[in-house]
Short mmCIF file of C-alpha atoms in Angstrom, two decimals:
data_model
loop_
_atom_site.label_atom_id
_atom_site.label_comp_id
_atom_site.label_asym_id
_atom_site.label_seq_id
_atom_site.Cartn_x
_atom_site.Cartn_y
_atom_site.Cartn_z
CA UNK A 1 75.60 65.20 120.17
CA UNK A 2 74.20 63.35 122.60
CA UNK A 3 73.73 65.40 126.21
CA UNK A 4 74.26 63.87 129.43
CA UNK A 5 70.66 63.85 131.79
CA UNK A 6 70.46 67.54 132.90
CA UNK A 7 68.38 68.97 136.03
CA UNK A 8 67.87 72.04 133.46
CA UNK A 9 66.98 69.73 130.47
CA UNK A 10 64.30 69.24 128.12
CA UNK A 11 64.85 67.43 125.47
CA UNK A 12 62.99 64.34 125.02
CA UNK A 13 64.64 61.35 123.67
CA UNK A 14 64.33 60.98 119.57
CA UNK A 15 63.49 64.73 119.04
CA UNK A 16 64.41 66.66 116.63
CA UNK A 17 64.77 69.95 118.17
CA UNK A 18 67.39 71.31 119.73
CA UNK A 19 67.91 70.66 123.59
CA UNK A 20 66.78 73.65 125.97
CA UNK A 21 68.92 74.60 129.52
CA UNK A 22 67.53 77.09 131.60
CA UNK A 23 70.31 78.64 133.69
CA UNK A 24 71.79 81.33 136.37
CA UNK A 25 75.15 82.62 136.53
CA UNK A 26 74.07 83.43 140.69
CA UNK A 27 77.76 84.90 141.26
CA UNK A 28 80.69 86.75 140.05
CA UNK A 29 82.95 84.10 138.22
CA UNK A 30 80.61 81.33 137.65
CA UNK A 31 80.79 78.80 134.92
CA UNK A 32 78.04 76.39 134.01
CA UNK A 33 79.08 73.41 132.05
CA UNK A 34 76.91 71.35 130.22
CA UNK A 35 78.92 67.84 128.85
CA UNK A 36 78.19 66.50 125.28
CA UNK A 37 79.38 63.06 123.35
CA UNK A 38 80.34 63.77 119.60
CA UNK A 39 81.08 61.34 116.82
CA UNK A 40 83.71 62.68 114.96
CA UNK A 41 83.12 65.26 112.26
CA UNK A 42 79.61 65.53 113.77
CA UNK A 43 78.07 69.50 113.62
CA UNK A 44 76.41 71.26 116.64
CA UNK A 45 74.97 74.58 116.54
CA UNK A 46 74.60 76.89 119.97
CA UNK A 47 72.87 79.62 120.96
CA UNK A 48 71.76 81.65 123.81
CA UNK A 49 69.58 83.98 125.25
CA UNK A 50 69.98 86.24 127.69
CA UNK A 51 67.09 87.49 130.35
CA UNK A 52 66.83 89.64 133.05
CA UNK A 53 67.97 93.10 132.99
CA UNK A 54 71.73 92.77 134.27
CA UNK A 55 74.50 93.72 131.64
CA UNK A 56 75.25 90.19 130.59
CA UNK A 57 77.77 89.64 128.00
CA UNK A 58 77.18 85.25 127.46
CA UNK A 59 80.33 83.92 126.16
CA UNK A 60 80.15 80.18 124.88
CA UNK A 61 83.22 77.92 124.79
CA UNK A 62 83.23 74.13 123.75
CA UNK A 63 86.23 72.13 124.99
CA UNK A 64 87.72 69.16 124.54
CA UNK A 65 88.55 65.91 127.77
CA UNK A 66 91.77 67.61 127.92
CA UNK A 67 89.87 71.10 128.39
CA UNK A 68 91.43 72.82 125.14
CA UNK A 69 88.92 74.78 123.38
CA UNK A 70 87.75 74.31 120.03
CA UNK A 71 85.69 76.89 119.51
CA UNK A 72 84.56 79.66 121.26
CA UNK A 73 82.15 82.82 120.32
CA UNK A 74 81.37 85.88 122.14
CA UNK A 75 77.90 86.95 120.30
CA UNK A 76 75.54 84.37 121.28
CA UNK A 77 75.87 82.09 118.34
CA UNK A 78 78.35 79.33 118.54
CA UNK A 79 79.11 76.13 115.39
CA UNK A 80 81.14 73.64 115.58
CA UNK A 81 82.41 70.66 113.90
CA UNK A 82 84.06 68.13 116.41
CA UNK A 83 87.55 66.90 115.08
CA UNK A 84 87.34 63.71 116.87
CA UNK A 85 84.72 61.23 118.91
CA UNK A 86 84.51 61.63 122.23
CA UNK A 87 83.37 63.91 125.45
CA UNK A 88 83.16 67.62 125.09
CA UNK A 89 82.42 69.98 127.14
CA UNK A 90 79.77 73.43 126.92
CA UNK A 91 80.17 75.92 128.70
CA UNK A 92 78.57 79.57 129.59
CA UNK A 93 79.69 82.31 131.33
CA UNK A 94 80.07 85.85 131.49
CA UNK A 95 82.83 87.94 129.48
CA UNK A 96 84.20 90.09 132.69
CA UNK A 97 82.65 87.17 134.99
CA UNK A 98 80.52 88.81 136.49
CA UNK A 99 77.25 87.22 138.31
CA UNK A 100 74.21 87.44 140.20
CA UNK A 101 70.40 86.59 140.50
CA UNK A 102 69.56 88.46 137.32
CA UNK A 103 72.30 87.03 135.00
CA UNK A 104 69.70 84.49 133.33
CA UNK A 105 70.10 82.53 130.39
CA UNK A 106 67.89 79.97 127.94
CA UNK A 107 70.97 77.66 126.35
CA UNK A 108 69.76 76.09 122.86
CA UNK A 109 71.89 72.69 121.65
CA UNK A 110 70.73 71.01 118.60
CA UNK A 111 70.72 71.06 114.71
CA UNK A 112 70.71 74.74 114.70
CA UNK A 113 72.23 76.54 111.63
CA UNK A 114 74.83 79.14 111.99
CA UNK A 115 77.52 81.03 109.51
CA UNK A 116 80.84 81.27 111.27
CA UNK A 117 82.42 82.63 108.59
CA UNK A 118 82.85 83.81 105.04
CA UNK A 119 85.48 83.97 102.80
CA UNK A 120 86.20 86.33 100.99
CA UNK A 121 85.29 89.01 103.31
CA UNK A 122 84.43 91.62 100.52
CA UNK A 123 84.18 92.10 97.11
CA UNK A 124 85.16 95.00 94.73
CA UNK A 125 81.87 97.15 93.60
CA UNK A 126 81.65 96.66 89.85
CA UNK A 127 82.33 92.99 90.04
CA UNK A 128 80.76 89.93 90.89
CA UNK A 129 82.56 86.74 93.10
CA UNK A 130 81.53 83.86 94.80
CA UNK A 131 81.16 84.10 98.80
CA UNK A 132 82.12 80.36 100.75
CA UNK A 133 79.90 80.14 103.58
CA UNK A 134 81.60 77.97 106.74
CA UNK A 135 79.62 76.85 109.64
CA UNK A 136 76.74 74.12 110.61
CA UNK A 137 73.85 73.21 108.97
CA UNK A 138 73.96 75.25 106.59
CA UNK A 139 71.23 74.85 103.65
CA UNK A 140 74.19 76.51 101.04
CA UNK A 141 77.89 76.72 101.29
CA UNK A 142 78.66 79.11 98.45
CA UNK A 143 76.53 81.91 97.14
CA UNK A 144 77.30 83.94 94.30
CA UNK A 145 76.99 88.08 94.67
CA UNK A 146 77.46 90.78 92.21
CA UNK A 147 78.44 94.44 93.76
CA UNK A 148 76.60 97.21 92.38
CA UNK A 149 79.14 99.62 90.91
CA UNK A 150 77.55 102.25 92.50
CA UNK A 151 77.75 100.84 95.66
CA UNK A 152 79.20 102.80 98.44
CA UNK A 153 82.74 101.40 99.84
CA UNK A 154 82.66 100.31 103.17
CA UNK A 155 78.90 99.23 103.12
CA UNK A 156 78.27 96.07 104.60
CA UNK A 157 76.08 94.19 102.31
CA UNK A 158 73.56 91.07 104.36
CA UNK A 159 73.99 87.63 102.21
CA UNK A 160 71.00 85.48 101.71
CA UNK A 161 72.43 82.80 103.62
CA UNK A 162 68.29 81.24 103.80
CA UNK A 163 65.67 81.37 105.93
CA UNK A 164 66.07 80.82 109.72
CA UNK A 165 70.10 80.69 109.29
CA UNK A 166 71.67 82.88 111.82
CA UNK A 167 74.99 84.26 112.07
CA UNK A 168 76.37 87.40 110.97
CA UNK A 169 77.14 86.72 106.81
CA UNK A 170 77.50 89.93 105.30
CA UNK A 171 80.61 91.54 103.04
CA UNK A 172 81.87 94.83 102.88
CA UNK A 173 82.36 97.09 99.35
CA UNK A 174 85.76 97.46 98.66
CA UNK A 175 87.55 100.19 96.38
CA UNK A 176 90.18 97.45 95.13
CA UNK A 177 90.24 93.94 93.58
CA UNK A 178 89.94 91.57 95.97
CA UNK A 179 93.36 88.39 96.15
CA UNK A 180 91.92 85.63 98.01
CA UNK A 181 95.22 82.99 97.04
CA UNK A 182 98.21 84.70 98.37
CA UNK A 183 100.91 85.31 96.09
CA UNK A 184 101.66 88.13 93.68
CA UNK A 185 99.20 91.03 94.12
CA UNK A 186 98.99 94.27 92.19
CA UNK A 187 99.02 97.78 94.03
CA UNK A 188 96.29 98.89 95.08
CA UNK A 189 94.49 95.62 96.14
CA UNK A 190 92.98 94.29 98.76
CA UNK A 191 94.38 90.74 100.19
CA UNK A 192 92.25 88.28 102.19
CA UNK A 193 93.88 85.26 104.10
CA UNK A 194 92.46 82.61 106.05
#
């Protein structure tokens, strides 16, 4: 994506890394927008910081010229694919919109890779399953996992999604088999749907 010049910028032109924004949310309900140009299908991966010591909550949202959002994320981490060429829109701002002096922020743009999702969200212990990875830039899409049979249902078990990926990818244990196609299921199971 390329950025539009921004006072907060500081990305050089031809580097690699990802693009750096420095920015204040100085009052209740303030929105900062940052716009982008995508090619279509093209990835970008978001993330941001928070400083100071106010209780900010950052939520990112990217939207579309007709301001529709695409994708939006509430934990700092934010990938998306663009479904068409053209402007887009980034922007940060506060979950209850709230504001002030100390509701700082250090917005990264770039080639930065983040899981989204997985599917499935669990696996049975005592079995083994592959895990689809979605998201941008990833290094692997689909990692294989074997559950322990010992392993204790409910436990939420990290995948090794490679270094310097971020992203929440973990599973939980389940008790059940795990349906990932819809369709007939057997009682007890444990369906998941996308």
């Amino acid at each position: 994506a390329d950025k539009e010049k921004g006072r907060q910028g500081d990305k050089k032109k031809g580097s690699k890394g990802p693009a750096r924004f420095d920015g204040v949310l100085d009052r209740a309900g303030a929105v900062q927008s940052y716009r982008i140009n995508a090619k279509l299908g093209e990835q970008l991966g978001l993330k941001i910081a928070v400083e100071g010591k106010a209780k900010f909550e950052p939520m990112l949202t990217v939207t579309d010229a007709a301001g529709r959002a695409i994708a939006e994320s509430g934990d700092g981490l934010l990938g998306v694919t663009f479904p068409s060429a053209g402007s887009y829109s980034v922007s940060v701002r506060d979950r209850e919109y709230r504001g002030g002096a100390d509701f700082k922020y250090r917005l990264e743009m770039g080639e930065i890779p983040i899981v989204t999702a997985v599917f499935p969200m669990g696996l049975q212990r005592g079995t083994k399953g592959d895990i689809h990875l979605e998201g941008v830039f990833l290094p692997k899409k689909v990692i294989p996992m074997t559950i322990d049979a010992k392993a204790k249902i409910g436990d939420m078990i990290a995948l090794p999604i490679g270094e310097g990926v971020l992203g929440k990818a973990r599973i939980v244990v389940g008790a059940f088999p795990e349906v990932t196609g819809g369709g007939k299921m057997n009682i007890p199971s444990t369906a998941n749907g996308r």
